[in-house]
């Protein structure tokens, strides 16, 4: 009996998403925004793990990211609007569209540049080495870009030239640029760049584990690795952008940053070999030596008045005890002297006098009052 297995039709292309926006209680939830948020989350997660593994404080890094992330988002939009100003300004354009970030349009160069500026400001305020933060976050930035590129997929944007390859990306007719209406599938440049960025993440992690990159070298390696791939991926895209000397503006940007990153890596390795120690001081959430000295001096100055007050409080008791001892000694001496005098005057034996003198000073019986007149002893009973 022959078995008939139903054929499973596998499309020879990557289908476009059916939608990129979902409405929940009237609120639009956009896939592009979700991809950006997911990228920020995983990027911070990886950077935090690396920072803590080096001895840094997680709350300190969180405070720095509180500055870096908003700066990065604003900078990404600014870069896009400035480099593609013709999309928002001029005849038939609406400048207000420049604020509609949910329609797409975030430049990675602006995100990294402005994000680094925000992190630098926060590091200056917290007295934390900026390059150590950049090294910790480097692979996390590349990982965030992986998720961010899938936002382009949901928006059906930033794809490459037409192709009939099995991995070609299907683009809906309304998203095809002018002159390409008859082509259905295109190079998925978003996917190419996402895969490349994953390779950059692995590169930075492996090299850093082997050589303990410090003083910005992990970050420079990330920049060099990313720009090397971005140059050829960018050259495949067909979206309308500005050109300079026959090349797309972003290609020039990638080439220039690649050269600068390689030069910075070499210079850093020669001038600052090794890796910074962030397990002490502000980076680890601990005060600096100067702050520790100031705290110690403040504690000492606070303790001294208390000790002086305690000494003053104890002084009356000691004075009282000394006075009592002095009085007792004086009384004992007086009693001994009187007993001796009385014994001599009345003819008391020497044994009685010795016994009286041997009694404790504080327990001596007071003797009779003696008046001294003209150098002679007289009994008080004569008065």
Coordinates of C-alpha atoms in Angstrom, one line a residue:
X1 CA 0.0 0.0 0.0
X2 CA 1.5 3.2 -1.0
X3 CA 1.4 5.9 1.6
X4 CA 0.5 9.4 0.5
X5 CA 2.3 12.1 2.6
X6 CA 0.8 15.5 2.1
X7 CA 3.4 17.9 0.7
X8 CA 4.3 20.8 3.0
X9 CA 4.8 23.9 1.1
X10 CA 7.9 25.8 2.4
X11 CA 8.1 29.3 1.0
X12 CA 11.4 30.0 -0.8
X13 CA 11.7 33.4 1.0
X14 CA 11.3 35.0 4.4
X15 CA 7.7 36.3 4.7
X16 CA 6.9 39.8 5.9
X17 CA 5.1 40.1 9.2
X18 CA 1.4 40.4 8.9
X19 CA 1.4 43.5 11.1
X20 CA 3.7 45.6 13.2
X21 CA 1.2 47.4 15.5
X22 CA -1.3 45.9 17.9
X23 CA -3.9 48.0 19.8
X24 CA -4.6 47.2 23.4
X25 CA -7.5 49.2 24.9
X26 CA -7.0 51.7 22.2
X27 CA -3.3 52.1 22.9
X28 CA -1.0 51.2 19.9
X29 CA 1.7 48.7 20.8
X30 CA 4.4 48.9 18.1
X31 CA 6.8 46.0 17.4
X32 CA 9.5 48.5 16.6
X33 CA 9.4 50.0 20.1
X34 CA 9.3 46.6 21.7
X35 CA 12.4 45.5 19.8
X36 CA 14.2 48.7 20.9
X37 CA 13.2 48.1 24.6
X38 CA 14.1 44.4 24.4
X39 CA 17.5 45.5 23.0
X40 CA 18.1 47.9 25.9
X41 CA 17.2 45.3 28.4
X42 CA 19.4 42.5 27.2
X43 CA 22.3 44.9 26.5
X44 CA 22.1 46.3 30.0
X45 CA 21.8 42.7 31.4
X46 CA 25.0 41.6 29.7
X47 CA 26.9 44.8 30.6
X48 CA 25.8 44.5 34.2
X49 CA 27.1 40.9 34.4
X50 CA 30.5 42.0 33.0
X51 CA 30.7 45.1 35.3
X52 CA 29.9 43.1 38.5
X53 CA 32.3 40.3 37.4
X54 CA 35.1 42.9 37.4
X55 CA 34.2 44.0 40.9
X56 CA 32.0 47.0 40.0
X57 CA 28.8 48.0 41.8
X58 CA 25.6 47.2 40.0
X59 CA 23.8 50.3 41.5
X60 CA 26.6 52.5 40.3
X61 CA 26.3 51.2 36.8
X62 CA 22.5 51.6 36.9
X63 CA 22.9 55.3 37.8
X64 CA 25.3 55.7 34.8
X65 CA 22.8 54.0 32.4
X66 CA 20.1 56.3 33.7
X67 CA 22.0 59.0 31.9
X68 CA 23.3 57.0 28.9
X69 CA 20.0 55.5 27.7
X70 CA 18.0 58.7 27.3
X71 CA 21.0 60.4 25.7
X72 CA 21.3 57.5 23.3
X73 CA 17.7 57.5 22.2
X74 CA 17.6 61.3 21.6
X75 CA 21.0 61.2 19.8
X76 CA 19.8 58.3 17.6
X77 CA 16.9 60.3 16.4
X78 CA 18.9 63.5 16.0
X79 CA 21.4 61.8 13.8
X80 CA 18.7 60.3 11.6
X81 CA 16.9 63.6 11.2
X82 CA 20.1 65.6 10.4
X83 CA 21.4 63.1 7.9
X84 CA 18.0 62.6 6.2
X85 CA 16.7 66.1 6.6
X86 CA 15.0 66.0 3.2
X87 CA 12.4 63.6 4.6
X88 CA 11.1 66.1 7.1
X89 CA 11.9 69.6 5.8
X90 CA 11.1 71.2 2.5
X91 CA 8.2 71.4 0.1
X92 CA 5.4 69.0 0.9
X93 CA 7.1 67.8 4.1
X94 CA 5.9 68.0 7.7
X95 CA 8.6 68.9 10.2
X96 CA 6.5 67.5 13.0
X97 CA 7.2 64.1 11.6
X98 CA 10.7 64.4 12.9
X99 CA 9.3 63.7 16.4
X100 CA 7.5 60.6 15.4
X101 CA 10.1 58.1 16.5
X102 CA 7.6 55.2 16.4
X103 CA 7.7 55.4 12.5
X104 CA 11.3 54.3 12.6
X105 CA 14.5 56.2 12.0
X106 CA 17.2 55.8 14.7
X107 CA 20.8 56.2 13.7
X108 CA 23.1 53.8 15.5
X109 CA 26.0 56.4 15.2
X110 CA 23.9 58.9 17.1
X111 CA 22.8 56.3 19.7
X112 CA 26.4 55.3 20.5
X113 CA 27.8 58.8 20.4
X114 CA 25.2 60.5 22.5
X115 CA 24.9 57.5 24.8
X116 CA 28.6 57.7 25.4
X117 CA 28.3 61.4 26.1
X118 CA 25.6 60.7 28.7
X119 CA 27.7 57.9 30.3
X120 CA 30.8 60.2 30.4
X121 CA 28.8 62.9 32.2
X122 CA 27.5 60.4 34.8
X123 CA 31.0 58.9 35.2
X124 CA 32.5 62.4 35.9
X125 CA 29.8 63.0 38.5
X126 CA 30.4 59.6 40.2
X127 CA 34.2 59.7 39.8
X128 CA 34.1 56.4 37.9
X129 CA 36.5 55.6 35.0
X130 CA 34.5 56.1 31.8
X131 CA 36.5 53.7 29.6
X132 CA 36.0 50.9 32.1
X133 CA 32.2 51.4 31.7
X134 CA 32.6 51.4 27.9
X135 CA 34.5 48.1 28.0
X136 CA 31.9 46.5 30.2
X137 CA 29.0 47.6 28.0
X138 CA 30.7 47.0 24.6
X139 CA 29.3 43.5 23.8
X140 CA 26.0 44.5 25.3
X141 CA 25.6 47.4 22.8
X142 CA 26.2 44.9 20.0
X143 CA 23.6 42.6 21.4
X144 CA 21.1 45.4 21.8
X145 CA 21.6 46.1 18.1
X146 CA 20.6 42.6 17.2
X147 CA 17.2 43.1 18.8
X148 CA 16.8 46.6 17.4
X149 CA 17.3 45.4 13.8
X150 CA 14.3 43.2 14.1
X151 CA 12.3 46.4 14.5
X152 CA 13.3 47.1 10.8
X153 CA 11.8 43.8 9.9
X154 CA 8.4 44.6 11.4
X155 CA 8.5 48.0 9.7
X156 CA 9.6 46.5 6.3
X157 CA 12.4 48.9 5.9
X158 CA 16.1 49.1 5.3
X159 CA 16.3 46.0 3.0
X160 CA 18.7 45.4 0.3
X161 CA 18.7 44.8 -3.5
X162 CA 16.2 42.4 -5.1
X163 CA 17.2 38.7 -4.9
X164 CA 15.7 35.3 -5.7
X165 CA 17.7 33.5 -3.0
X166 CA 15.7 31.2 -0.7
X167 CA 16.4 33.7 2.2
X168 CA 15.1 36.6 0.3
X169 CA 12.8 38.9 2.3
X170 CA 9.3 39.5 1.0
X171 CA 8.3 43.1 1.0
X172 CA 4.7 44.3 0.6
X173 CA 4.0 46.5 -2.5
X174 CA 3.3 49.6 -0.4
X175 CA 6.8 49.4 1.1
X176 CA 8.8 48.9 -2.0
X177 CA 10.8 52.0 -3.2
X178 CA 10.2 53.6 -6.5
X179 CA 11.5 51.6 -9.4
X180 CA 11.2 48.3 -7.5
X181 CA 7.5 47.7 -7.7
X182 CA 7.9 44.6 -9.8
X183 CA 10.2 42.8 -7.4
X184 CA 8.8 40.8 -4.5
X185 CA 11.8 39.6 -2.5
X186 CA 14.9 41.5 -1.4
X187 CA 18.1 40.9 0.5
X188 CA 17.3 40.9 4.3
X189 CA 20.0 43.3 5.3
X190 CA 18.4 43.6 8.8
X191 CA 19.2 39.8 9.2
X192 CA 22.7 40.1 7.8
X193 CA 23.5 42.9 10.3
X194 CA 21.9 41.0 13.2
X195 CA 23.9 37.9 12.5
X196 CA 27.1 40.0 12.1
X197 CA 26.4 41.7 15.4
X198 CA 26.1 38.4 17.1
X199 CA 29.5 37.5 15.8
X200 CA 30.9 40.8 17.2
X201 CA 29.4 40.0 20.6
X202 CA 31.2 36.6 20.5
X203 CA 34.5 38.3 19.3
X204 CA 34.6 40.8 22.1
X205 CA 33.7 38.2 24.8
X206 CA 36.3 35.7 23.6
X207 CA 39.2 38.2 23.1
X208 CA 38.4 40.0 26.4
X209 CA 38.4 36.7 28.3
X210 CA 41.8 35.8 26.7
X211 CA 43.6 39.1 27.0
X212 CA 41.7 41.0 29.7
X213 CA 41.0 44.1 27.6
X214 CA 41.1 47.4 29.5
X215 CA 41.2 51.2 29.1
X216 CA 38.7 51.2 26.3
X217 CA 40.1 48.4 24.2
X218 CA 37.0 46.1 24.4
X219 CA 34.9 49.1 23.2
X220 CA 37.3 49.9 20.4
X221 CA 37.2 46.3 19.3
X222 CA 33.4 46.4 19.2
X223 CA 33.4 49.6 17.1
X224 CA 36.0 48.2 14.7
X225 CA 34.1 44.9 14.4
X226 CA 30.7 46.4 13.9
X227 CA 31.8 49.0 11.3
X228 CA 33.7 46.4 9.3
X229 CA 30.4 44.6 8.7
X230 CA 28.2 47.6 8.5
X231 CA 30.2 49.0 5.5
X232 CA 29.3 46.0 3.2
X233 CA 25.8 45.6 4.5
X234 CA 25.1 49.3 4.1
X235 CA 26.4 49.2 0.5
X236 CA 23.7 46.6 -0.3
X237 CA 20.7 48.7 0.8
X238 CA 18.5 50.6 -1.7
X239 CA 16.7 53.0 0.6
X240 CA 17.1 56.7 -0.4
X241 CA 20.0 58.3 1.5
X242 CA 22.6 61.0 0.9
X243 CA 25.7 60.1 -1.1
X244 CA 29.3 61.5 -1.0
X245 CA 31.9 60.8 -3.6
X246 CA 29.8 57.9 -4.9
X247 CA 29.3 56.2 -1.6
X248 CA 26.4 56.3 0.9
X249 CA 27.1 58.6 3.8
X250 CA 26.8 55.7 6.3
X251 CA 29.5 53.8 4.4
X252 CA 31.9 56.7 4.8
X253 CA 31.0 56.9 8.5
X254 CA 31.7 53.2 9.0
X255 CA 35.0 53.4 7.2
X256 CA 36.2 56.4 9.2
X257 CA 35.1 55.0 12.5
X258 CA 36.8 51.7 11.7
X259 CA 40.2 53.4 11.1
X260 CA 39.8 55.5 14.3
X261 CA 38.8 52.5 16.4
X262 CA 41.8 50.4 15.2
X263 CA 44.2 53.3 15.9
X264 CA 42.7 53.8 19.4
X265 CA 43.0 50.1 20.2
X266 CA 46.7 50.1 19.3
X267 CA 47.5 53.3 21.1
X268 CA 45.6 52.1 24.2
X269 CA 47.5 48.8 24.2
X270 CA 50.9 50.6 24.1
X271 CA 50.2 53.3 26.6
X272 CA 47.9 51.5 29.1
X273 CA 48.5 47.7 29.1
X274 CA 46.5 45.6 31.4
X275 CA 43.1 46.3 32.9
X276 CA 41.8 48.8 35.4
X277 CA 40.9 47.7 38.9
X278 CA 37.4 48.8 39.6
X279 CA 36.9 46.6 42.7
X280 CA 37.7 49.5 45.0
X281 CA 36.7 53.2 45.1
X282 CA 33.6 54.8 43.6
X283 CA 33.2 52.2 40.8
X284 CA 32.7 49.5 43.5
X285 CA 30.4 51.8 45.5
X286 CA 33.1 52.6 48.1
X287 CA 34.5 56.0 49.1
X288 CA 37.9 57.1 47.9
X289 CA 40.9 57.4 50.3
X290 CA 40.3 61.1 50.7
X291 CA 36.6 60.6 51.6
X292 CA 37.6 57.8 54.0
X293 CA 40.1 60.2 55.7
X294 CA 37.5 63.0 55.9
X295 CA 35.0 60.5 57.4
X296 CA 37.6 59.4 60.0
X297 CA 38.4 63.0 60.9
X298 CA 34.7 63.8 61.3
X299 CA 34.1 60.7 63.4
X300 CA 37.1 61.6 65.6
X301 CA 36.0 65.2 66.0
X302 CA 32.5 64.0 67.0
X303 CA 33.9 61.5 69.5
X304 CA 36.3 63.9 71.3
X305 CA 33.7 66.2 72.8
X306 CA 31.8 63.2 74.0
X307 CA 34.8 61.8 75.8
X308 CA 35.6 65.1 77.3
X309 CA 32.0 65.4 78.6
X310 CA 32.3 61.9 80.0
X311 CA 35.6 62.8 81.8
X312 CA 33.9 65.9 83.3
X313 CA 31.0 63.9 84.5
X314 CA 33.3 61.4 86.2
X315 CA 35.4 64.2 87.9
X316 CA 32.9 65.0 90.8
X317 CA 32.8 61.3 91.9
X318 CA 36.6 61.1 91.9
X319 CA 36.8 64.4 93.8
X320 CA 34.2 63.3 96.3
X321 CA 36.1 60.0 96.8
X322 CA 39.4 61.8 97.3
X323 CA 37.8 64.2 99.8
X324 CA 36.3 61.3 101.7
X325 CA 39.7 59.6 101.8
X326 CA 41.4 62.7 103.0
X327 CA 38.9 63.4 105.6
X328 CA 39.1 59.8 106.9
X329 CA 42.9 60.0 107.0
X330 CA 42.8 63.3 108.8
X331 CA 40.2 62.0 111.3
X332 CA 42.3 58.9 111.9
X333 CA 45.4 60.9 112.5
X334 CA 43.7 63.3 114.9
X335 CA 42.2 60.4 116.8
X336 CA 45.5 58.7 117.1
X337 CA 47.2 61.8 118.3
X338 CA 44.5 62.6 120.9
X339 CA 44.5 59.0 122.2
X340 CA 48.2 59.2 122.7
X341 CA 48.1 62.5 124.5
X342 CA 45.3 61.4 126.8
X343 CA 47.1 58.2 127.7
X344 CA 50.2 60.2 128.7
X345 CA 48.3 62.6 130.7
X346 CA 46.2 60.1 132.7
X347 CA 48.9 57.5 133.0
X348 CA 47.4 55.0 130.6
X349 CA 49.8 52.2 129.8
X350 CA 51.8 52.0 126.5
X351 CA 49.8 48.9 125.5
X352 CA 46.5 50.7 125.5
X353 CA 48.1 53.5 123.4
X354 CA 49.4 51.0 120.9
X355 CA 46.1 49.3 120.6
X356 CA 44.3 52.6 120.0
X357 CA 46.8 53.5 117.3
X358 CA 46.3 50.2 115.5
X359 CA 42.6 50.8 114.9
X360 CA 41.6 51.7 111.3
X361 CA 41.7 55.5 110.7
X362 CA 38.1 55.6 109.5
X363 CA 36.9 53.7 112.7
X364 CA 38.9 55.6 115.4
X365 CA 36.8 56.9 118.3
X366 CA 37.0 60.7 118.6
X367 CA 39.1 61.7 121.6
X368 CA 38.2 64.3 124.2
X369 CA 38.7 67.9 123.4
X370 CA 42.2 69.2 124.3
X371 CA 43.0 72.8 124.9
X372 CA 46.6 73.9 124.7
X373 CA 47.4 76.8 127.1
X374 CA 50.8 78.2 127.4
X375 CA 52.3 75.0 126.0
X376 CA 50.7 72.8 128.7
X377 CA 48.1 70.1 128.1
X378 CA 44.9 70.4 130.1
X379 CA 41.9 68.2 130.3
X380 CA 38.7 69.6 128.9
X381 CA 36.9 68.7 132.1
X382 CA 38.7 71.6 133.9
X383 CA 36.9 74.3 132.0

